[in-house]
mmCIF file of C-alpha atoms in Angstrom:
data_model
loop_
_atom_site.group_PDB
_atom_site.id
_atom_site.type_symbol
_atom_site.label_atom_id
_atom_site.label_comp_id
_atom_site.label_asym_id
_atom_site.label_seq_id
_atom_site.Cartn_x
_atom_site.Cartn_y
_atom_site.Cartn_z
ATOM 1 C CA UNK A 1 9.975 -12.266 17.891
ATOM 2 C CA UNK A 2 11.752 -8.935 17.904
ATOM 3 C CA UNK A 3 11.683 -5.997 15.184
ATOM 4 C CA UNK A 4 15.426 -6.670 14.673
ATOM 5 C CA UNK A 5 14.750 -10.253 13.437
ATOM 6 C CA UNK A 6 13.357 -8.858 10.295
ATOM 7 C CA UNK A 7 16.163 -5.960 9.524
ATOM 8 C CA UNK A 8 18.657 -6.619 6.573
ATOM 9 C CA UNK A 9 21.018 -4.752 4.835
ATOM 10 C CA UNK A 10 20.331 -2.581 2.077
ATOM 11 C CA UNK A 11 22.366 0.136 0.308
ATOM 12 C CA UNK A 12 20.784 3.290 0.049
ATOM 13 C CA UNK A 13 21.446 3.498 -3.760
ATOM 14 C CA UNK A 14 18.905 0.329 -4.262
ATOM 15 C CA UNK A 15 16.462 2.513 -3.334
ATOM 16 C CA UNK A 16 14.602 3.131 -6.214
ATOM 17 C CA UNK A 17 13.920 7.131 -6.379
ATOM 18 C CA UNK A 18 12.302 7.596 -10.212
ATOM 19 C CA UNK A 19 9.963 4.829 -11.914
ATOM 20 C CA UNK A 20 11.142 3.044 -14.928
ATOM 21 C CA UNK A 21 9.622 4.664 -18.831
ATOM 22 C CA UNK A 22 7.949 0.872 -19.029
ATOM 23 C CA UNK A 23 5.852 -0.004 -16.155
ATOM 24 C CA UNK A 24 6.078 -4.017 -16.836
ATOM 25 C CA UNK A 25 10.005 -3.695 -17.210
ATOM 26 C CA UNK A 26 10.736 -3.851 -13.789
ATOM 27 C CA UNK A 27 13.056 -7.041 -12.877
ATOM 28 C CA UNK A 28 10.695 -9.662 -11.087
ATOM 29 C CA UNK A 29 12.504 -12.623 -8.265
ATOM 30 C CA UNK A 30 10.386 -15.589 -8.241
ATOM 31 C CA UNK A 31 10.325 -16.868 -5.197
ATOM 32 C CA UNK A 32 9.129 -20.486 -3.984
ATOM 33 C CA UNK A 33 8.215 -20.579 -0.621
ATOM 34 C CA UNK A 34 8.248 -24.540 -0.141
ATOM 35 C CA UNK A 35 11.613 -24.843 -1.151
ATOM 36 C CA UNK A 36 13.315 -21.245 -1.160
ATOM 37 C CA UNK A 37 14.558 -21.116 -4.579
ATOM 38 C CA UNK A 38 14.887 -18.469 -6.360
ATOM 39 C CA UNK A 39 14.503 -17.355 -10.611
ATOM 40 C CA UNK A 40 15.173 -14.244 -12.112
ATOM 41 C CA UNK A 41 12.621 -12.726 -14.481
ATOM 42 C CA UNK A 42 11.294 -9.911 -15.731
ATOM 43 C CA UNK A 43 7.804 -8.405 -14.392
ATOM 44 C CA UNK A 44 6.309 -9.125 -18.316
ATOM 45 C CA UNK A 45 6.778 -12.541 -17.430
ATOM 46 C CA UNK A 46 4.499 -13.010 -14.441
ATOM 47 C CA UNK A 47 1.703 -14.393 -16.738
ATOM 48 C CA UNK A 48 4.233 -17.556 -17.351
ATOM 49 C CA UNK A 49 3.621 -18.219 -13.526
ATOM 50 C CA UNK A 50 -0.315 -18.002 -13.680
ATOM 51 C CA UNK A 51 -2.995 -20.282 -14.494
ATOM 52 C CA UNK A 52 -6.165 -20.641 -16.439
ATOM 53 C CA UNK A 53 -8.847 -20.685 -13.677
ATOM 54 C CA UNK A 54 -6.847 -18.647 -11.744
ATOM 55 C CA UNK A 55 -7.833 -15.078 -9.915
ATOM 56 C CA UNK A 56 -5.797 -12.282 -9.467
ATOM 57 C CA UNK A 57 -6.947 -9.753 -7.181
ATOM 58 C CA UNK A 58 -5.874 -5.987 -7.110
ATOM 59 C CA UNK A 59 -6.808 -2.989 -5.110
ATOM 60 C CA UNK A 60 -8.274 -0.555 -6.964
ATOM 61 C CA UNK A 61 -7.766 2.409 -4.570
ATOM 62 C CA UNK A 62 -6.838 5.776 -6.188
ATOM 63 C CA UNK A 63 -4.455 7.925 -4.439
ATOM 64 C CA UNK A 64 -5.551 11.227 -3.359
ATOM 65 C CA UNK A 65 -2.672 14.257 -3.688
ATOM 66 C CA UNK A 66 -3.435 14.317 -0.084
ATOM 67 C CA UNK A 67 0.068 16.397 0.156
ATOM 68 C CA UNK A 68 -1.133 20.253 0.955
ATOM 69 C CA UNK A 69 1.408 23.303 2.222
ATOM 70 C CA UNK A 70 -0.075 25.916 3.894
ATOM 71 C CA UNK A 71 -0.162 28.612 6.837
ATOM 72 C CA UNK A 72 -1.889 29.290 9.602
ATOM 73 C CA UNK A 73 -4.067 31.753 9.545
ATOM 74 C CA UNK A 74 -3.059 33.754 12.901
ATOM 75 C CA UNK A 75 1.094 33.593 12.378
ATOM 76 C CA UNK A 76 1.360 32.720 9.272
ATOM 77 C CA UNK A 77 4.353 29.836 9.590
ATOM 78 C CA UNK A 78 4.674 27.052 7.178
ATOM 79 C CA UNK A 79 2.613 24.211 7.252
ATOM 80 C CA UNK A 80 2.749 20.785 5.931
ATOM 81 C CA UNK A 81 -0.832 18.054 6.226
ATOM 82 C CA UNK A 82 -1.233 14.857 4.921
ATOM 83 C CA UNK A 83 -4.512 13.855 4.513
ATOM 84 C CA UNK A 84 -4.883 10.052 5.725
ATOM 85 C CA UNK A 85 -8.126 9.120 6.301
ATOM 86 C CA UNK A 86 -12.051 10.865 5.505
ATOM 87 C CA UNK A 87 -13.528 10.020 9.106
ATOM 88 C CA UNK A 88 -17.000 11.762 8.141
ATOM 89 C CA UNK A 89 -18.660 14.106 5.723
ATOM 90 C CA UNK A 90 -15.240 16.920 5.795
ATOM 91 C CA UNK A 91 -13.507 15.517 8.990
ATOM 92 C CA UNK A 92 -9.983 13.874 8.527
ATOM 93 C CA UNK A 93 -7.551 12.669 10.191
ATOM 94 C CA UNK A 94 -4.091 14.375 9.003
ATOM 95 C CA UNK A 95 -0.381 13.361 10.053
ATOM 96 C CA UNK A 96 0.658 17.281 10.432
ATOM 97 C CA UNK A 97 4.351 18.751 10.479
ATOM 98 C CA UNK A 98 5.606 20.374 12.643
ATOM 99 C CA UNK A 99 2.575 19.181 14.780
ATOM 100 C CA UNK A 100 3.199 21.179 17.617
ATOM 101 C CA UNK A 101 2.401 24.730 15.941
ATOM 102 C CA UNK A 102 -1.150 22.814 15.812
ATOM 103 C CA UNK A 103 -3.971 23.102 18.761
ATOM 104 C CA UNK A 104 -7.604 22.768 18.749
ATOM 105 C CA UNK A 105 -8.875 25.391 16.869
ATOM 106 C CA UNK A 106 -5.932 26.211 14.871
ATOM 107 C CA UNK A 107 -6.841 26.937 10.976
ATOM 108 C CA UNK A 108 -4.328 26.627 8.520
ATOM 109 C CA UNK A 109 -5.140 28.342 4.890
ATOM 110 C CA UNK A 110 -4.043 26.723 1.678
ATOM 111 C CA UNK A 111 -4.177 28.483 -1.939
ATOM 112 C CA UNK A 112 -5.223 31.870 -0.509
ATOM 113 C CA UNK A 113 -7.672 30.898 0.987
ATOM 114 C CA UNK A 114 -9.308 28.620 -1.535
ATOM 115 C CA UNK A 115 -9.154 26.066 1.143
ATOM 116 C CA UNK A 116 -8.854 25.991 5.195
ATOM 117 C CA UNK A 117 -8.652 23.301 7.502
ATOM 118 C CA UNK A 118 -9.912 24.099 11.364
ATOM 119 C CA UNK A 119 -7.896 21.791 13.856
ATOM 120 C CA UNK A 120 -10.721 19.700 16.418
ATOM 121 C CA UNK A 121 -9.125 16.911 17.422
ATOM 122 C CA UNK A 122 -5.396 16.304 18.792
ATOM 123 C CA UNK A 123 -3.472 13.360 18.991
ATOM 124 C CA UNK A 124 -0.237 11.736 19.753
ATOM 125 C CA UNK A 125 2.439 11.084 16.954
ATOM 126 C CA UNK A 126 1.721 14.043 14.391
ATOM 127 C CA UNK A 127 -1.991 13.344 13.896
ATOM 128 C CA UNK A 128 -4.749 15.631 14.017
ATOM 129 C CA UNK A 129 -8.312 15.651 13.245
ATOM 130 C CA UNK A 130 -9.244 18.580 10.802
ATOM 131 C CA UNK A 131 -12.800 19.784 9.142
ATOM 132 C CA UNK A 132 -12.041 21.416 5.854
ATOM 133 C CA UNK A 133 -13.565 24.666 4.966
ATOM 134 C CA UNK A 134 -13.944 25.242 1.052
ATOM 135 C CA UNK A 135 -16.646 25.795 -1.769
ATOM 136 C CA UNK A 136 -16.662 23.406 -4.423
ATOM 137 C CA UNK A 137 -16.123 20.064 -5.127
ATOM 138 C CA UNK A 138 -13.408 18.508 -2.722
ATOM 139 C CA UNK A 139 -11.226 16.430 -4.846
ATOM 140 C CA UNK A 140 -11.254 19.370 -7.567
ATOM 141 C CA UNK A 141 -9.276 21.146 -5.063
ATOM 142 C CA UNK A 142 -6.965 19.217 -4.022
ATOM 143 C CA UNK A 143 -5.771 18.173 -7.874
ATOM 144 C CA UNK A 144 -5.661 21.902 -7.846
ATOM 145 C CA UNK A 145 -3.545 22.290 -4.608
ATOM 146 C CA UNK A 146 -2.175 19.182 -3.885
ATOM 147 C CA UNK A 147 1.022 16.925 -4.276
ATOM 148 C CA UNK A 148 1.047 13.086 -4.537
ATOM 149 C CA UNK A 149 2.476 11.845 -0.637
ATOM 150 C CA UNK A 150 5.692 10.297 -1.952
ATOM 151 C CA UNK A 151 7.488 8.020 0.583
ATOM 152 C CA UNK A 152 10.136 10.152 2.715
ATOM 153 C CA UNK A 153 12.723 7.803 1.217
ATOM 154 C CA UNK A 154 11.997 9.361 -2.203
ATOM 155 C CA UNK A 155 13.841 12.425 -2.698
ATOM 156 C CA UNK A 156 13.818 13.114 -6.470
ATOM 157 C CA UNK A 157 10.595 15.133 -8.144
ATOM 158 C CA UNK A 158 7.703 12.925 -9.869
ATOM 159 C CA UNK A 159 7.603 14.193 -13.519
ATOM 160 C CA UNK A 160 4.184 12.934 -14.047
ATOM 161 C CA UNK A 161 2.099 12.094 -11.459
ATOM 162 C CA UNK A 162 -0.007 9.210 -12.941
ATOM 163 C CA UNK A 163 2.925 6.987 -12.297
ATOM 164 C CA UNK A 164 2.049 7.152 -8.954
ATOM 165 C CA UNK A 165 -1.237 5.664 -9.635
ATOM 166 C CA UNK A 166 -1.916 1.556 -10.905
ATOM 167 C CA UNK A 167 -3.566 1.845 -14.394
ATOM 168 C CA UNK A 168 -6.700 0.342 -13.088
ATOM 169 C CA UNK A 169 -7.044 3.072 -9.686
ATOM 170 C CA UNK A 170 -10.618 4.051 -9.496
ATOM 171 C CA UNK A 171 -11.662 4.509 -5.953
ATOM 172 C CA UNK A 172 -10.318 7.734 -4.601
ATOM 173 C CA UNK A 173 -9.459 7.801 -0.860
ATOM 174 C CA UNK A 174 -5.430 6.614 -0.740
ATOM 175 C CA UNK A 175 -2.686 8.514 1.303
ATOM 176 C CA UNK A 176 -0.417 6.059 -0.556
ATOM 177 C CA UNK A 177 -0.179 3.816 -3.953
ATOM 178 C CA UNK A 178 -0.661 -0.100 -3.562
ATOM 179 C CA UNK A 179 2.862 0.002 -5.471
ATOM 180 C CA UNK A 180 2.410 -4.001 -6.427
ATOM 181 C CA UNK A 181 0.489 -3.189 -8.439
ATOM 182 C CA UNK A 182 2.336 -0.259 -10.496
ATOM 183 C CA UNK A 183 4.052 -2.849 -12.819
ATOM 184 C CA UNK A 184 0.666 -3.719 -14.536
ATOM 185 C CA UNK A 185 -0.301 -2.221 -17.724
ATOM 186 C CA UNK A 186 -3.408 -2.432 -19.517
ATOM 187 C CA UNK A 187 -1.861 -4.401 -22.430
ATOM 188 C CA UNK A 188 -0.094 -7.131 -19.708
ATOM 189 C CA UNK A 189 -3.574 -7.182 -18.011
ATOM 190 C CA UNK A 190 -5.520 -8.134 -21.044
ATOM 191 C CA UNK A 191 -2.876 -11.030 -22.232
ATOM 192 C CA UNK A 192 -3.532 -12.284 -18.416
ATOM 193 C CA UNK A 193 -7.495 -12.250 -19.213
ATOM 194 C CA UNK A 194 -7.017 -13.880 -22.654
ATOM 195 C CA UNK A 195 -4.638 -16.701 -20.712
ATOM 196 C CA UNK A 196 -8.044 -17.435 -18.700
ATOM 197 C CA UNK A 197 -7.150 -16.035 -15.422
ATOM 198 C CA UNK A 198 -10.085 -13.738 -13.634
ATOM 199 C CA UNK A 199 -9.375 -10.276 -12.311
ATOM 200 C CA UNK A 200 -10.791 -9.592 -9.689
ATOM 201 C CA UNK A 201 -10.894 -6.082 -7.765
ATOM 202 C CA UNK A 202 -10.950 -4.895 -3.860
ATOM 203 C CA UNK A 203 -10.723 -1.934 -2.765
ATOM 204 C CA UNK A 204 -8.352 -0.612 0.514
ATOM 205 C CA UNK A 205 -7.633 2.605 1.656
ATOM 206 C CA UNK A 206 -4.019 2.815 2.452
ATOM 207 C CA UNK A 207 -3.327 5.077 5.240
ATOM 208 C CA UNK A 208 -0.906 6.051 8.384
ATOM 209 C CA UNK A 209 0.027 2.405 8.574
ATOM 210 C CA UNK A 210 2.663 3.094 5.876
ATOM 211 C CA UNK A 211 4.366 5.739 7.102
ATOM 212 C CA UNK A 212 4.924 4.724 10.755
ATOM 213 C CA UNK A 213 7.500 2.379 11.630
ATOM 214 C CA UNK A 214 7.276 -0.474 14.055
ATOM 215 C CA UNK A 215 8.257 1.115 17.510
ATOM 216 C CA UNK A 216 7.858 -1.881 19.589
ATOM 217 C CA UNK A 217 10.899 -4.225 20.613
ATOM 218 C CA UNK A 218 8.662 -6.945 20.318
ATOM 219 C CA UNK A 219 6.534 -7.078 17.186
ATOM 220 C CA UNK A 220 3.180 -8.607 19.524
ATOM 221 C CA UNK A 221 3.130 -5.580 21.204
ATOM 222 C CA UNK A 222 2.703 -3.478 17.544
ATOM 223 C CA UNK A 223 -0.656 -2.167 17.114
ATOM 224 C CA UNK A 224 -1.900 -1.479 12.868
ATOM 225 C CA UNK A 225 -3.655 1.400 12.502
ATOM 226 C CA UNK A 226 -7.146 0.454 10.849
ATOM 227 C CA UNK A 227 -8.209 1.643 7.464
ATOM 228 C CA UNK A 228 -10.917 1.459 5.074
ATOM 229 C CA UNK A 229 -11.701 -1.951 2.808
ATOM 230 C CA UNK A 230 -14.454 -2.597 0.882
ATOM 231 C CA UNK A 231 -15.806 -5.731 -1.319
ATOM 232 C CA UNK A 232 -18.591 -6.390 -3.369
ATOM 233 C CA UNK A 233 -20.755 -9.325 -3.851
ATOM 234 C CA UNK A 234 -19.065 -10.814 -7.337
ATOM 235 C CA UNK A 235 -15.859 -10.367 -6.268
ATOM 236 C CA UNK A 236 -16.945 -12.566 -3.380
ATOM 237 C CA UNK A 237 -18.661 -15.403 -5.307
ATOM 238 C CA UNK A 238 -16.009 -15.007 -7.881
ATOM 239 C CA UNK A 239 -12.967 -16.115 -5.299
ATOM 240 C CA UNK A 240 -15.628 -18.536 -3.276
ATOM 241 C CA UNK A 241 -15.566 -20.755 -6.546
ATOM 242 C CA UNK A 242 -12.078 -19.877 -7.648
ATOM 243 C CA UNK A 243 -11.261 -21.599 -3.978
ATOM 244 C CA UNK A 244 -14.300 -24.411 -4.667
ATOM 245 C CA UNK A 245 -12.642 -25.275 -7.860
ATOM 246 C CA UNK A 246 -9.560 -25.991 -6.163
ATOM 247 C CA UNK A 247 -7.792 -23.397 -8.309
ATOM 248 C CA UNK A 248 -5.161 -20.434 -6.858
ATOM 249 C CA UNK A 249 -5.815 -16.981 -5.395
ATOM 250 C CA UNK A 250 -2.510 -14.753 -6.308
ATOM 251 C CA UNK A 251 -2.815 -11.054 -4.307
ATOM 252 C CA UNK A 252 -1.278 -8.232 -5.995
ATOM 253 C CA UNK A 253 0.174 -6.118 -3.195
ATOM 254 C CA UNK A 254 0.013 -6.334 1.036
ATOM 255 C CA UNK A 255 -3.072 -4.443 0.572
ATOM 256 C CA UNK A 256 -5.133 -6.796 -1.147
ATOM 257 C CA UNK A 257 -3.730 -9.652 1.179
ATOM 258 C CA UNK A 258 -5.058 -7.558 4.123
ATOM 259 C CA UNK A 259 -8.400 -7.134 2.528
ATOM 260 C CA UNK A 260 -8.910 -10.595 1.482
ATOM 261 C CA UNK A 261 -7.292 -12.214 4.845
ATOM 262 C CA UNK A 262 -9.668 -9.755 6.912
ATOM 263 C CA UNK A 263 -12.672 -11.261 5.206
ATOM 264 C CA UNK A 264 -12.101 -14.560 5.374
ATOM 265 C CA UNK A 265 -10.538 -14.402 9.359
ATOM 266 C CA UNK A 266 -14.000 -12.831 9.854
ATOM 267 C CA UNK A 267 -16.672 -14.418 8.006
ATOM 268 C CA UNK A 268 -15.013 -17.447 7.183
ATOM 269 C CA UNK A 269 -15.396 -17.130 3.462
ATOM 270 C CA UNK A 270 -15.301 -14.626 0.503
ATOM 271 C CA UNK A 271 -18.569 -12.455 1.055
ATOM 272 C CA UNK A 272 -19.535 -8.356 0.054
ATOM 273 C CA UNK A 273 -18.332 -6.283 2.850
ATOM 274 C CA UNK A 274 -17.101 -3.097 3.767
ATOM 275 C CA UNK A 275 -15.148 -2.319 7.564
ATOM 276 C CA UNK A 276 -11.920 -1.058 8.799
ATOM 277 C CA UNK A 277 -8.994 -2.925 9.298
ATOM 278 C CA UNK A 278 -6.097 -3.330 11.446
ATOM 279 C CA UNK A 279 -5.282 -6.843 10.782
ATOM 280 C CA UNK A 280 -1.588 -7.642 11.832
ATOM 281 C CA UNK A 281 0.305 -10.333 9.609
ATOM 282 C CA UNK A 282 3.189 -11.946 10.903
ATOM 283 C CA UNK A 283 5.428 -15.183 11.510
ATOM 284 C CA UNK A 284 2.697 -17.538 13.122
ATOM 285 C CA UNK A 285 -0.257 -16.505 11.142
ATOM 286 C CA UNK A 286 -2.241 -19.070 8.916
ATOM 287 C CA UNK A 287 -3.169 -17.741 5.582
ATOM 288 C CA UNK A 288 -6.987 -18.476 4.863
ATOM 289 C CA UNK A 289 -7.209 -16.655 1.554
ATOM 290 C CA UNK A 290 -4.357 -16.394 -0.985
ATOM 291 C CA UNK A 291 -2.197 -19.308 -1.998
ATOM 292 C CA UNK A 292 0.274 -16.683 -4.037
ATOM 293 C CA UNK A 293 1.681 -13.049 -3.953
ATOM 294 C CA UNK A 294 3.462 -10.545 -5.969
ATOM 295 C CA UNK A 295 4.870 -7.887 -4.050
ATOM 296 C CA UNK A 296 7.244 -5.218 -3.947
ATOM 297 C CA UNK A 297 10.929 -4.952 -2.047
ATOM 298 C CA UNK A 298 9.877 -3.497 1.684
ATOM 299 C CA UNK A 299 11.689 -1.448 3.943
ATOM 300 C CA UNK A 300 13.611 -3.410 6.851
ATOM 301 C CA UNK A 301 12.057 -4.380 9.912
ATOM 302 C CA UNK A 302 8.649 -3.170 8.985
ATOM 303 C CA UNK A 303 5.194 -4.803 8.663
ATOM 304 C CA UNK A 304 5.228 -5.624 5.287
ATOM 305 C CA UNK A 305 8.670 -7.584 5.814
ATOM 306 C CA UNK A 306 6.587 -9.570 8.405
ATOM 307 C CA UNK A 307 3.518 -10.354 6.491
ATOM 308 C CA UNK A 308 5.553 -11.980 3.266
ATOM 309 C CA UNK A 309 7.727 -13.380 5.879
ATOM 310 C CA UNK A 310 4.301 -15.149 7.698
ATOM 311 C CA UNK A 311 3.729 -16.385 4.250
ATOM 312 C CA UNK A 312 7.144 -17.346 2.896
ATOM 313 C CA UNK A 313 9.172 -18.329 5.767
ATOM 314 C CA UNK A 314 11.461 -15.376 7.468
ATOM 315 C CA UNK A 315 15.218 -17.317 6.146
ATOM 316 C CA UNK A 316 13.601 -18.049 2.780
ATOM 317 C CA UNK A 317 12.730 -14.032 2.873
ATOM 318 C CA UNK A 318 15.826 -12.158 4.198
ATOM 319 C CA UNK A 319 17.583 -14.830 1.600
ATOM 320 C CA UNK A 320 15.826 -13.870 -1.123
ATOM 321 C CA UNK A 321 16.455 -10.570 -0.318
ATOM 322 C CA UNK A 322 19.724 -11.083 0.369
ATOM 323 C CA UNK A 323 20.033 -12.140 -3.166
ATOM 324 C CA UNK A 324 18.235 -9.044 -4.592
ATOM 325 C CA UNK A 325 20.576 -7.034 -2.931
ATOM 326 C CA UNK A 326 23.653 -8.656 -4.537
ATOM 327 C CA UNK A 327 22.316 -8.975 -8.073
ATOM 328 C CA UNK A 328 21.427 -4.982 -7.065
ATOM 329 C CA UNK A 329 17.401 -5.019 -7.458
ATOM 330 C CA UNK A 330 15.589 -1.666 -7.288
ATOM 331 C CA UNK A 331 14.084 -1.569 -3.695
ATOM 332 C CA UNK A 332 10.673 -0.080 -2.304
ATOM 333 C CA UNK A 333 7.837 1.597 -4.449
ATOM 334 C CA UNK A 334 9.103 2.288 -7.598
ATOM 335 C CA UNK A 335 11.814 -0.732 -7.390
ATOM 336 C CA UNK A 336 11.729 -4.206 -8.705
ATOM 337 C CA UNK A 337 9.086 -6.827 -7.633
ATOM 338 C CA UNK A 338 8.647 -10.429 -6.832
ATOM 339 C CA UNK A 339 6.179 -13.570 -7.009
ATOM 340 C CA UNK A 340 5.909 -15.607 -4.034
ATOM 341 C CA UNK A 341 4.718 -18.831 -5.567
#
């Protein structure tokens, strides 16, 4: 299979660039993968397509305003890092721009100084490794200095930052939202309880793998870049006897499908864990762990396209998006979502 087997066409003003006042407002497509049909709801009435004895699972990653401008210490030019992923103690890896102003041993200086970051590691594609210099407690600092890492395709300002975040985010360490999951509020999550459906929470890191696009002609040849997943031990017997019972597993979000997937490839059932990742989803793959998935609008021809594709069938996919388009869904992370059932 090629990359251009899973492009479509989408106008740029689908692209949704501001989230909606109501998180759970959001239009939802229902999609069935047996049989490709599609329903149009709205996102308040996912709990109409869940089950007592059911478990949702969600990511509870918290995203990190990873964003920081600064300049290097020496010239003083401009400097934009993203912080991706915490490789140890202060060490991260950072997709930097404009890269090339960066060598080993380069320090760029953010806030006057109330933060620096020493270049000791260079790599291909933008990255490099940095060890942050600072007094203080990290993540203090970077609410101070920092900007949420909005998607490039997002060119308007985020008024208020928390919609950037799932109301249930707890685990800190996130270069980007698990957006599935922005459409849940606390109120829609507690009807969902009462209806007798278990929540159950993972946690994944999401990192560079959402900002780099498939460069490959052939999408074998792709290569993920790995990132963090963790999951404990009741969130492990919880979906072992969800699955015993004979009852559903619905993911909220790629991420969680990647988490869960990753397990059970590895271990052959649910059990506590923690790892890195680069698990690749696509057309061929046989789905061990989720039966259902609710998922965002993703950008042509990238990963995500391929993984609900794997899941849902590639025509019953670009159809259904085919559809959205026409009946003018809001596309990407703060767009519209659906329910593959």
């Amino acid at each position: 299979m090629t990359v251009e087997d899973f492009d479509y066409f989408l106008p740029e003003e689908l692209i949704a660039q501001t989230p909606l006042k109501q998180r759970d407002a959001s239009r939802l497509l229902v999609l069935d993968k047996e049989t490709g049909t599609v329903e149009h709801k709205y996102f308040g009435d996912i709990i109409d397509y869940l089950e007592p004895g059911d478990t949702l699972v969600l990511n509870n990653t918290k995203v990190l305003p990873a964003r920081l401008i600064g300049q290097k210490e020496d010239t003083g030019a401009v400097i934009e890092i993203l912080l991706l992923k915490n490789i140890e103690n202060d060490d991260w890896e950072c997709l930097v721009k404009p890269a090339r102003r960066i060598k080993l041993g380069t320090i760029v200086s953010f806030g006057d100084g109330l933060l620096k970051a020493e270049c000791i590691k260079e790599e291909e594609e933008g990255i490099r490794y940095f060890r942050l210099l600072y007094t203080g407690i990290l993540y203090e600092i970077l609410d101070q200095l920092g900007t949420m890492p909005l998607p490039p395709y997002i060119h308007e300002k985020l008024e208020d930052q928390s919609r950037y975040q799932t109301v249930y985010a707890k685990e800190v360490g996130s270069a980007a939202a698990p957006t599935a999951g922005l459409h849940f509020t606390e109120e829609l999550l507690e009807k969902i309880s009462a209806k007798g459906i278990q929540l159950a929470y993972v946690t994944l890191h999401v990192g560079l793998g959402t900002f780099r696009p498939v460069s490959v002609e052939k999408i074998e040849d792709h290569h993920m870049h790995s990132e963090y997943y963790e999951m404990s031990d009741d969130v492990a017997e919880l979906l072992n006897a969800t699955k015993k019972m004979g009852k559903r597993i619905i993911s909220v979000g790629t991420t969680s499908t990647r988490t869960l997937e990753t397990i059970v490839s590895k271990y052959g059932k649910f059990r506590e864990s923690r790892g890195w990742t680069d698990i690749f989803i696509y057309p061929g793959y046989e789905f061990k762990a989720i039966d259902s998935l609710i998922t965002n609008f993703h950008l042509p021809k990238s990963t995500l396209v391929m993984l609900v594709s794997a899941l849902a069938g590639r025509e019953n996919i670009l159809k259904a998006y085919s559809i959205a388009v026409e009946e003018e869904y809001r596309f990407f992370s703060f767009g519209d979502a659906m329910i593959i059932k």
